[in-house]
Short mmCIF file of C-alpha atoms in Angstrom, two decimals:
data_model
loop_
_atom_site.label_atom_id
_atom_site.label_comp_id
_atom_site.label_asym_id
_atom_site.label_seq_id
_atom_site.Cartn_x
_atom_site.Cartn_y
_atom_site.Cartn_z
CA UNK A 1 59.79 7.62 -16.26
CA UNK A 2 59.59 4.32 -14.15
CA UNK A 3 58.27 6.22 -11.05
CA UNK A 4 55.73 8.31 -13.17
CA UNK A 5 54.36 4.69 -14.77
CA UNK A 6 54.12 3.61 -11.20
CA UNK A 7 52.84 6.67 -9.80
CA UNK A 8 49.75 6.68 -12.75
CA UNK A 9 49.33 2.84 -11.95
CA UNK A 10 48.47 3.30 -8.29
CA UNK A 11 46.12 6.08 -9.29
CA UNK A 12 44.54 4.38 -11.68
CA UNK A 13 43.88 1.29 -8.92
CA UNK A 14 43.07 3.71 -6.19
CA UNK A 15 40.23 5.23 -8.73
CA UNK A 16 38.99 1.76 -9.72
CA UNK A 17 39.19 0.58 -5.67
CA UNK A 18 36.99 3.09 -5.11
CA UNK A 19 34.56 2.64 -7.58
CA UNK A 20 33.87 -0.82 -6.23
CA UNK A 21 30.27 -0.75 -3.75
CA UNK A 22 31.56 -0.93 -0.28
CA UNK A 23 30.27 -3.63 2.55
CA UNK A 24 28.30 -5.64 -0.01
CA UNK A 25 27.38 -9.22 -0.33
CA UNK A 26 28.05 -11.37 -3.92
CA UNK A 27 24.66 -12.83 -4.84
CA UNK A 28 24.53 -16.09 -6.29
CA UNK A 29 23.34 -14.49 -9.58
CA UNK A 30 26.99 -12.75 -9.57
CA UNK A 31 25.82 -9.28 -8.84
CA UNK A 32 26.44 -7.27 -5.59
CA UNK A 33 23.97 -6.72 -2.48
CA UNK A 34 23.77 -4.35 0.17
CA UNK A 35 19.61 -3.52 -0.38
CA UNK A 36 17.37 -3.21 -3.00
CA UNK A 37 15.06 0.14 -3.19
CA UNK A 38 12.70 0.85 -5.61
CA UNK A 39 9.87 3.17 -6.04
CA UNK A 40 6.33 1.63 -5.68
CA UNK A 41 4.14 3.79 -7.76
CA UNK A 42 0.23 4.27 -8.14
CA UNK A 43 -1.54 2.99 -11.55
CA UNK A 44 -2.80 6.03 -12.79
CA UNK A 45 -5.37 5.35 -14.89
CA UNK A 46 -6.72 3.28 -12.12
CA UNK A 47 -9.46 4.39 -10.57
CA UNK A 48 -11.89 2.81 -7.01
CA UNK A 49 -14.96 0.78 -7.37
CA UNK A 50 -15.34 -1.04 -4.05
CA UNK A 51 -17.80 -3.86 -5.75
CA UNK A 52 -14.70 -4.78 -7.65
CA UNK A 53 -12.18 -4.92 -5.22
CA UNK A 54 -14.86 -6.77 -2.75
CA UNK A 55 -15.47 -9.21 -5.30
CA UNK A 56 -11.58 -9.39 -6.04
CA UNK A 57 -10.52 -9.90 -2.59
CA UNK A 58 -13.75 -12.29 -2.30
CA UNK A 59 -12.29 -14.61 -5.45
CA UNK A 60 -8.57 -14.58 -4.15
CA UNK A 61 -8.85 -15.88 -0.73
CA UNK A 62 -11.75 -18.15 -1.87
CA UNK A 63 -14.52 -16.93 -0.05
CA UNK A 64 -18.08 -17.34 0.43
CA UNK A 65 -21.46 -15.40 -1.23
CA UNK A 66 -19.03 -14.69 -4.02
CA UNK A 67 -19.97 -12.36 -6.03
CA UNK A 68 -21.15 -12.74 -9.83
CA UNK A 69 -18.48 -12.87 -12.53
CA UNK A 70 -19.56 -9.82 -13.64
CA UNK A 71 -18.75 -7.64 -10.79
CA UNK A 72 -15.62 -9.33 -10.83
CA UNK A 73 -14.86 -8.20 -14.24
CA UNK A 74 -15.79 -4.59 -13.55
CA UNK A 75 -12.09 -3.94 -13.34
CA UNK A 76 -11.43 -0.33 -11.96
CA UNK A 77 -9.65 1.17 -14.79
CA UNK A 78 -10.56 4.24 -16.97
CA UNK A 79 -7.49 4.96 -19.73
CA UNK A 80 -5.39 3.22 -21.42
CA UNK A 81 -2.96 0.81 -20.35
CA UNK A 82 0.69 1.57 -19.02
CA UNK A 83 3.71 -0.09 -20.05
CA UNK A 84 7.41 -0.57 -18.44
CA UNK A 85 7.91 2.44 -20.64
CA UNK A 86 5.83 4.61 -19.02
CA UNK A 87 8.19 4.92 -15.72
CA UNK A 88 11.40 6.68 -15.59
CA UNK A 89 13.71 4.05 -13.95
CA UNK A 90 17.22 5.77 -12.15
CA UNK A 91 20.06 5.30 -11.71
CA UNK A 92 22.49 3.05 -9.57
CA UNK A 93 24.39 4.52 -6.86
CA UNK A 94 27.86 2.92 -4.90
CA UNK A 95 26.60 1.28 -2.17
CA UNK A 96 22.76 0.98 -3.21
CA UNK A 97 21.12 -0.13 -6.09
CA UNK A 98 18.13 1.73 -6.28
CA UNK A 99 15.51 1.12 -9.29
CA UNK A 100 13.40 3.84 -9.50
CA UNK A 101 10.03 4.23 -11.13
CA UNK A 102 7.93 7.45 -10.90
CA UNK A 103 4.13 9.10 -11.77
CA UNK A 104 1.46 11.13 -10.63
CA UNK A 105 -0.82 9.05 -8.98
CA UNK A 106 -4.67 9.48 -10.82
CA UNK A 107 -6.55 11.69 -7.78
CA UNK A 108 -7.25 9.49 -4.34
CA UNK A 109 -7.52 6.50 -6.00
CA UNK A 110 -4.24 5.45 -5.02
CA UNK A 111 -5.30 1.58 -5.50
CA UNK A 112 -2.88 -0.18 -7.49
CA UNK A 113 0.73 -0.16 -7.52
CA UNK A 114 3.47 -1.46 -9.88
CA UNK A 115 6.68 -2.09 -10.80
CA UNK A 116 8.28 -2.57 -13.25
CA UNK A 117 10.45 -6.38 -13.32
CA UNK A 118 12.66 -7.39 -15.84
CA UNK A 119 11.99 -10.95 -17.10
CA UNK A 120 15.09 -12.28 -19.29
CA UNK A 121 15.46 -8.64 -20.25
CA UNK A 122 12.18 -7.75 -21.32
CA UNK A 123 10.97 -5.06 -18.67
CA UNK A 124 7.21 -5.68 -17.79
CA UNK A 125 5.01 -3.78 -14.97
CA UNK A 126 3.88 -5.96 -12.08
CA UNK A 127 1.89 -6.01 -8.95
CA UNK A 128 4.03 -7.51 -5.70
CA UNK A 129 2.17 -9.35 -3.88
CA UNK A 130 2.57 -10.51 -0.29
CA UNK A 131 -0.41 -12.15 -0.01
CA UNK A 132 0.48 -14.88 -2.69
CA UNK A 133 3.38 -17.43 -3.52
CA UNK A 134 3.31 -17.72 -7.39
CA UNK A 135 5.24 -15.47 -9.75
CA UNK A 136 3.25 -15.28 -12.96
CA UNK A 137 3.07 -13.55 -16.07
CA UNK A 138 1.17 -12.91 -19.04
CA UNK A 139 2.88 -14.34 -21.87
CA UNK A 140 3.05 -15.35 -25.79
CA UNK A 141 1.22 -18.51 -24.80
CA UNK A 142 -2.07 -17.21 -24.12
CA UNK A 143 -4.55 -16.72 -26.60
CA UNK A 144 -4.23 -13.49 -28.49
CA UNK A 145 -7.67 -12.54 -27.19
CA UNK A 146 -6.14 -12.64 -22.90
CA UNK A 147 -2.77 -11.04 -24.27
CA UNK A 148 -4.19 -8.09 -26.21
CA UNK A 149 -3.59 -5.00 -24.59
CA UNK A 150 -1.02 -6.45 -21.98
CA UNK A 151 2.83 -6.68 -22.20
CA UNK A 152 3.41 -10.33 -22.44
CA UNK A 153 6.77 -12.23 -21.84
CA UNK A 154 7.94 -14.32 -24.52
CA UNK A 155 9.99 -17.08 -23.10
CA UNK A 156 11.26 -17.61 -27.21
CA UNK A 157 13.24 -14.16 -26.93
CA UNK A 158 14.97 -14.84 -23.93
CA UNK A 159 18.66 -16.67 -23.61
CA UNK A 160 18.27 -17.58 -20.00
CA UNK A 161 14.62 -19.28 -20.51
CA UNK A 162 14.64 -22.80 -19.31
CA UNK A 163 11.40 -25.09 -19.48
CA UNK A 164 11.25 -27.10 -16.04
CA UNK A 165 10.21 -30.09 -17.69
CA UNK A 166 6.59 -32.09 -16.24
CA UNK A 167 6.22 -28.85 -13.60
CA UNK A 168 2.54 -27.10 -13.83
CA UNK A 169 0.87 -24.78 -11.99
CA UNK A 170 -2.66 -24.52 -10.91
CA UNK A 171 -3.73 -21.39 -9.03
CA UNK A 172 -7.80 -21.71 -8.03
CA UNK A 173 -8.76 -18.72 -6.62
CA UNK A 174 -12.63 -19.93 -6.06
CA UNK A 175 -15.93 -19.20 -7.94
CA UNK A 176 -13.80 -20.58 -11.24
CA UNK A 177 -11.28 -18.14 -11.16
CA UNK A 178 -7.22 -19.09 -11.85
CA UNK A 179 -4.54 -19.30 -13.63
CA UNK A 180 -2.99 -22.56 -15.13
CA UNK A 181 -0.09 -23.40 -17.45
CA UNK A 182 3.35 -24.61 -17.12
CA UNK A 183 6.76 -23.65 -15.40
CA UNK A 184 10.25 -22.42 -16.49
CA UNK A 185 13.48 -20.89 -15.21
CA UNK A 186 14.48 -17.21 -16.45
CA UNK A 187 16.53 -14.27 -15.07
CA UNK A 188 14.67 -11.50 -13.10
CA UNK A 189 15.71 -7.92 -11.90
CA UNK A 190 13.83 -6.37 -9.79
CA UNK A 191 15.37 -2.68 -9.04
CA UNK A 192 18.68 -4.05 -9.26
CA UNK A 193 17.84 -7.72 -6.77
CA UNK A 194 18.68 -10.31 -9.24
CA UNK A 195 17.93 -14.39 -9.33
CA UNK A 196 19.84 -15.93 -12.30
CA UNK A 197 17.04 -18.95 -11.98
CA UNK A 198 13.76 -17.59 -10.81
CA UNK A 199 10.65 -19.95 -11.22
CA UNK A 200 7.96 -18.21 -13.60
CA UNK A 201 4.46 -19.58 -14.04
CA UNK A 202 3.63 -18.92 -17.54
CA UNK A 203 -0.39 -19.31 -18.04
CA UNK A 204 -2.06 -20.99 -21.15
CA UNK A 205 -5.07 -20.63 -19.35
CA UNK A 206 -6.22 -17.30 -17.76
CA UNK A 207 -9.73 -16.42 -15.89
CA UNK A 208 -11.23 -13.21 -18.18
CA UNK A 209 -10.80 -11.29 -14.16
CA UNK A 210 -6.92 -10.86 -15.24
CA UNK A 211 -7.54 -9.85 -18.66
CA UNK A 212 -9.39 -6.93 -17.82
CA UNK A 213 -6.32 -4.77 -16.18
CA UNK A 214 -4.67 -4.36 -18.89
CA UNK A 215 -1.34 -2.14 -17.37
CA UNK A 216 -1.08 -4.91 -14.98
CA UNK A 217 1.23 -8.10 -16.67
CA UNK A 218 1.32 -10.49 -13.52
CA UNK A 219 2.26 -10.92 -9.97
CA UNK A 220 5.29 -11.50 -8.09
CA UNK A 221 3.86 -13.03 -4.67
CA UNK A 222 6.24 -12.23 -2.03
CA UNK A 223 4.41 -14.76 0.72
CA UNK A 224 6.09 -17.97 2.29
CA UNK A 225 7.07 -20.54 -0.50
CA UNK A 226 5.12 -23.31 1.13
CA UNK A 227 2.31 -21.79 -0.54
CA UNK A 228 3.54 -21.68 -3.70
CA UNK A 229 1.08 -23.77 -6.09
CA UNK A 230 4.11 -25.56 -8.74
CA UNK A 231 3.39 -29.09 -8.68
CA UNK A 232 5.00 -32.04 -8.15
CA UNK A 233 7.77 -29.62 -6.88
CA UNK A 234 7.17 -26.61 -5.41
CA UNK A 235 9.67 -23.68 -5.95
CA UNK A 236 10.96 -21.14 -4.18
CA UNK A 237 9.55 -17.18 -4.39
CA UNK A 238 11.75 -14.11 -5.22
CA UNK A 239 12.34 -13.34 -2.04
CA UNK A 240 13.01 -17.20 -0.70
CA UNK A 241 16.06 -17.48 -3.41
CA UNK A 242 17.47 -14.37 -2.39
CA UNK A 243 17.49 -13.60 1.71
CA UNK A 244 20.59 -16.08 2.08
CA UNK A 245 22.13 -13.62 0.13
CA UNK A 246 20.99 -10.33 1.72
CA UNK A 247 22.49 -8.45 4.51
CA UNK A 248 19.47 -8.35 6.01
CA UNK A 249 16.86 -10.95 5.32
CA UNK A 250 13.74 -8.75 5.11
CA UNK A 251 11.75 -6.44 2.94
CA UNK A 252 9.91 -3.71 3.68
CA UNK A 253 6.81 -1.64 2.52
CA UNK A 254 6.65 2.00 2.86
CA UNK A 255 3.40 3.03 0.86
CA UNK A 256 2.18 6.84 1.15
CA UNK A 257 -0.96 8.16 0.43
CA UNK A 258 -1.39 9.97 -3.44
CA UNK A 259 2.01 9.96 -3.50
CA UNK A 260 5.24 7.83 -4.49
CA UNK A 261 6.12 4.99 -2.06
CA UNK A 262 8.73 2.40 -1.71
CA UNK A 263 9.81 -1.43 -1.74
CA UNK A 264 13.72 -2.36 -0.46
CA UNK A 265 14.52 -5.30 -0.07
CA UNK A 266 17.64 -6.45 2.12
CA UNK A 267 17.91 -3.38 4.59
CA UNK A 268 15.41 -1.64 6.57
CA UNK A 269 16.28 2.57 6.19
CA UNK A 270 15.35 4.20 9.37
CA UNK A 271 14.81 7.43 7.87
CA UNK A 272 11.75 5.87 6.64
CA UNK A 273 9.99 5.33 10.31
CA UNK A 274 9.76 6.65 13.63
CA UNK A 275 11.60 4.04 15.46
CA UNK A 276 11.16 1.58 17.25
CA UNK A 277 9.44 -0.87 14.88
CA UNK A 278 7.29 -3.16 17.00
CA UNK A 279 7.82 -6.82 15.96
CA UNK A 280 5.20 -9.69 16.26
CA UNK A 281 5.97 -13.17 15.40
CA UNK A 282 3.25 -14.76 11.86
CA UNK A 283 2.25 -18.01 11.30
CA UNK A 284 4.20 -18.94 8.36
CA UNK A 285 2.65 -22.23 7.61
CA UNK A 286 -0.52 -21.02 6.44
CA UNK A 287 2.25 -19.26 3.97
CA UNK A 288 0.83 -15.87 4.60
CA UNK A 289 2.09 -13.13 6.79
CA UNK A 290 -0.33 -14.50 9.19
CA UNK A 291 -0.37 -12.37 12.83
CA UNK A 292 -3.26 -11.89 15.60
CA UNK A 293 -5.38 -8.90 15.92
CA UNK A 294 -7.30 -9.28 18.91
CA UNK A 295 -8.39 -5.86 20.17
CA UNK A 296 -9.53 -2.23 18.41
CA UNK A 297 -10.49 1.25 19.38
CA UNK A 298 -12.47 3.24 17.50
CA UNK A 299 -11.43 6.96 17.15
CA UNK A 300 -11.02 8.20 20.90
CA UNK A 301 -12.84 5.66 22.69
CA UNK A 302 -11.54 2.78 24.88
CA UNK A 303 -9.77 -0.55 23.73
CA UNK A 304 -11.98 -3.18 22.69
CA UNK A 305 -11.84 -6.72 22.17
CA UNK A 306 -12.19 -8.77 19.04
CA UNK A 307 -14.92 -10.90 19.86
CA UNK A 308 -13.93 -12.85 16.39
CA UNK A 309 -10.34 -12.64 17.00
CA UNK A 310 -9.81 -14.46 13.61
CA UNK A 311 -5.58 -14.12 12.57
CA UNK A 312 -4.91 -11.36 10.05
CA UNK A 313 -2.76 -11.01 7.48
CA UNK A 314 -0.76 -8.21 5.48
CA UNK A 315 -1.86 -8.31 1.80
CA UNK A 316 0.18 -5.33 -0.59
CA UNK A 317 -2.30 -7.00 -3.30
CA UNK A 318 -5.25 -6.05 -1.51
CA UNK A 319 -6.78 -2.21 -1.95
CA UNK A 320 -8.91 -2.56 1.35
CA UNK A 321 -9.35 -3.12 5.01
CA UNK A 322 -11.02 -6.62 5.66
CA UNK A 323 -12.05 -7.25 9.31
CA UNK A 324 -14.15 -9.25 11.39
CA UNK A 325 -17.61 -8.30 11.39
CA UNK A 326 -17.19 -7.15 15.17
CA UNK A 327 -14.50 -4.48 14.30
CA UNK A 328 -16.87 -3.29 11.26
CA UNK A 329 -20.12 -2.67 13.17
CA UNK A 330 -18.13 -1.05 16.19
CA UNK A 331 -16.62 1.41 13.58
CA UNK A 332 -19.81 2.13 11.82
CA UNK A 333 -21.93 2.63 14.59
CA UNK A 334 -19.66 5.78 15.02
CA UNK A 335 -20.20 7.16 11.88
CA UNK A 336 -23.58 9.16 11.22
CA UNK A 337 -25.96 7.30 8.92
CA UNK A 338 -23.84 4.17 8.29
CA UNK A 339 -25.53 1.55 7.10
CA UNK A 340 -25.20 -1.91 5.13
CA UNK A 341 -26.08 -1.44 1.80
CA UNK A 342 -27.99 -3.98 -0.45
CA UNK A 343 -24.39 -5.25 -1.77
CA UNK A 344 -23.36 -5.90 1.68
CA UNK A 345 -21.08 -3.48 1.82
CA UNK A 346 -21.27 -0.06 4.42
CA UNK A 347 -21.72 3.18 3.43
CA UNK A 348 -22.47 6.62 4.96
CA UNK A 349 -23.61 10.02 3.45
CA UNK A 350 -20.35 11.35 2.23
CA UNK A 351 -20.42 14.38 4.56
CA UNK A 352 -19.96 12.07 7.55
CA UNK A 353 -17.04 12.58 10.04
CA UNK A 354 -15.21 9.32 9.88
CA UNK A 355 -12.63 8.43 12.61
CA UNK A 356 -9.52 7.15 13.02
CA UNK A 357 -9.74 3.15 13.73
CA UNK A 358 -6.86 1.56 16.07
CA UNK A 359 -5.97 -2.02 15.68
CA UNK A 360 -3.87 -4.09 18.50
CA UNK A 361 -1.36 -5.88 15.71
CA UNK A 362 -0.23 -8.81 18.37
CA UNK A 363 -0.82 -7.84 21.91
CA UNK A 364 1.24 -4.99 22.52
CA UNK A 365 1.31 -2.40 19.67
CA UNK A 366 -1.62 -0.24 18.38
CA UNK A 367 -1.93 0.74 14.82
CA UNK A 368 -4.05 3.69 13.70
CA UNK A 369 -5.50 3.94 10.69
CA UNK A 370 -6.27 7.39 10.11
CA UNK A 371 -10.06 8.16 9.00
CA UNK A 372 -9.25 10.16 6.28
CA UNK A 373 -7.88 6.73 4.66
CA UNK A 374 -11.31 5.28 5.19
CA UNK A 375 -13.33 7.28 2.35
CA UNK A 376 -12.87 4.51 -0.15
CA UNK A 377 -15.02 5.63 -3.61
CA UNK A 378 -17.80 8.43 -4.01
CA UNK A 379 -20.89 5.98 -4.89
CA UNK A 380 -23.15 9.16 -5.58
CA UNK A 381 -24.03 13.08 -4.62
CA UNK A 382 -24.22 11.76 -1.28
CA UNK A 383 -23.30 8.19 -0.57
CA UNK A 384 -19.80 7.22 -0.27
CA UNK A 385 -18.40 3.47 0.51
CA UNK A 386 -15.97 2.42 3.53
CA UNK A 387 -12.30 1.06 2.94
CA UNK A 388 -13.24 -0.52 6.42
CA UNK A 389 -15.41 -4.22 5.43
CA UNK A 390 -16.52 -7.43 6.71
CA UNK A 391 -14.35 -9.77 5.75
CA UNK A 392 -14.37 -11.39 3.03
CA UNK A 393 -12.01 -14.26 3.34
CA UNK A 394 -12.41 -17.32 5.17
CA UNK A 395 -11.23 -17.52 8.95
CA UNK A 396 -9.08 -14.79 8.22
CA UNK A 397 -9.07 -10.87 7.95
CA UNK A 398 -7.13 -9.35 5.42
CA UNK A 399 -5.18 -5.55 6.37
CA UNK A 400 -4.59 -4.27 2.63
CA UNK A 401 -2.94 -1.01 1.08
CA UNK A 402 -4.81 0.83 3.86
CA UNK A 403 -2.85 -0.50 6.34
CA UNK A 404 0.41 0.14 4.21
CA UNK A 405 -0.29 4.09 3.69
CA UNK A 406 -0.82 4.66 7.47
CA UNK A 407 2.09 2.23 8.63
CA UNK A 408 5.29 1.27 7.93
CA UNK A 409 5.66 -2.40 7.28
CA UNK A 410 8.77 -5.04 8.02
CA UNK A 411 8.58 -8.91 6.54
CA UNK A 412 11.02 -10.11 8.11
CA UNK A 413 11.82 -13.87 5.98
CA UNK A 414 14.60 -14.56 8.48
CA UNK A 415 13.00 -14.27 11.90
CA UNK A 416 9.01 -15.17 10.33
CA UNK A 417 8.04 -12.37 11.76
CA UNK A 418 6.33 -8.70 10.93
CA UNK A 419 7.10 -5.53 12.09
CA UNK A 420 5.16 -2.26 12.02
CA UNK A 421 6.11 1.78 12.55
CA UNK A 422 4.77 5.05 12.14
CA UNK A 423 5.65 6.12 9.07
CA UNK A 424 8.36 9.37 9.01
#
């Protein structure tokens, strides 16, 4: 009987042994950490209209001839709004925690993508964004009138909610456009990547631009924390609190085209790519992924340079392809008919052959961005608008979800630098 007790005892360890995730790291939060993955899925009920993300990209980076409030509340949404609900979210694997969150993107306008982040356990769909420092959210504070339709947090039904007392947060993103309000602590999950004591920015005050995208709750920017816009103290991002803790320091982006891509954050899967990825170092104190882009081709003609040569950066909250006026009217002048429009913005007749544009990222590696990607929105029988545009930003361009579909991307926190890859 004694050797049959010890016999069961040893198989009952061995079992539970096993069920323990292998060559993982404790997070300070208390849960385990090899990598994060989670599915980065298309808004469906999302739909293009370039004049909105023009004037959205113009308003964010502060720009200049911005446009008129109303084009900037001509959100691109048809349908109604989409909640945490709406996504089927998997399960955890030994090893890997994987949060998973799937749809059928709406058509080719593959524009916005979400995910869904759980705030003090109330799940709420968000946009990461690496071309910001802040992590806000709609919440109960906001007038009824800015909430309505969204999925707000409410910082009274959490257990974990602390109020950082005298922190506020001012975000300006030009023409009168921001977000203000004040700070607190709370737990957040994001596919399984937890920080017990995350910063949120909870907004009493919200420009109408936000209220309009209604399956959108708020952003978690993913750029370099000395951007971040707390005050008097700044605060770390998502990311910031958690790379000490991460095998690997990094996160990547691997965005397809109509189709379901992916975030993971504290490995880099090389299943994903077709190796090597091609590193260049970013200027982290302008707290963007901030890299040089100094030469193009266009389709199968010779290497050009940038007579501009402003820095670029890597934007997952930007739709389009923002470039220095030199790469813009080289492209166009290869596509039949092009023209600028009386928005400022080039179009073509839609039957136009557009082709592929290739951008030096640093000196060494050459991206392409496939002309098939360039076809941004059908503006009538036979006028379509480019995802290819002057920039819009000042003394920067700004690569957005274009870039992500045809390329593999690598923020690497630990080494400040980027890296791109074919994708697989």
């Amino acid at each position: 009987m004694y050797k049959q007790l010890i016999i069961w005892f040893h198989l009952i360890l061995a079992v539970a042994v096993s069920a323990v995730p292998h060559n993982r790291h404790r997070l300070k939060s208390g849960s385990f950490a090899e990598s994060f993955k989670l599915d980065r899925v298309t808004n469906p009920k999302y739909s293009r209209n370039i004049t909105a993300a023009v004037a959205k990209a113009a308003y964010k980076f502060g720009g200049s001839n911005l446009p008129a409030a109303k084009a900037v509340n001509d959100v691109e949404i048809h349908g109604a709004a989409r909640t945490a609900e709406d996504f089927t979210v998997g399960s955890t694997s030994p090893g890997n925690v994987i949060g998973n969150v799937q749809n059928t993107p709406y058509g080719a306008g593959d524009i916005e993508y979400l995910v869904p982040v759980t705030i003090g356990g109330q799940a709420i769909l968000m946009d990461i964004d690496t071309g910001s420092s802040d992590f806000w959210v709609f919440n109960t504070h906001l007038p009824s009138s800015q909430s309505a339709g969204h999925t707000p947090y409410d910082p009274t039904k959490s257990s974990t909610f602390q109020k950082l007392t005298g922190e506020t947060f001012n975000i300006n993103y030009g023409g009168g456009t921001g977000a203000s309000g004040f700070v607190g602590t709370d737990s957040v999950n994001i596919g399984g990547a937890i920080v017990n004591a995350q910063a949120i920015e909870l907004p009493t005050t919200l420009a109408n631009n936000f209220v309009s995208d209604t399956s959108n709750n708020g952003i978690v920017g993913f750029g370099f924390s000395n951007a971040n816009q707390v005050h008097p103290t700044q605060q770390n991002t998502f990311l910031d609190n958690l790379k000490s803790s991460l095998q690997q320091p990094v996160f990547t982006a691997n965005l397809k085209h109509a189709t379901t891509g992916s975030y993971e954050i504290g490995a880099i899967d090389s299943t994903q790519f077709v190796a090597p990825v091609s590193y260049i170092p970013v200027k982290s104190t302008s707290g963007y992924w901030m890299f040089e882009c100094n030469s193009f081709a266009v389709g199968s003609g010779s290497k050009q340079d940038n007579t501009e040569s402003q820095p670029a950066i890597a934007d997952t909250g930007t739709s389009m392809l923002f470039v220095d006026e030199s790469i813009a009217t080289a492209y166009y002048a290869q596509v039949t008919g092009a023209e600028v429009s009386a928005n400022n913005q080039w179009v073509f007749p839609c039957t136009s052959h557009l082709p592929d544009l290739h951008l030096w990222l640093g000196p060494n590696y050459s991206a392409k961005i496939p002309g098939s990607l360039i076809n941004y929105q059908q503006l009538s029988d036979d006028s379509c608008a480019g995802a290819v545009q002057k920039t819009v930003a000042p003394d920067m361009q700004v690569f957005g979800d274009i870039l992500f579909k045809a390329q593999f991307v690598v923020f690497d926190a630990g080494q400040a630098q980027i890296g791109f890859a074919n994708h697989a």
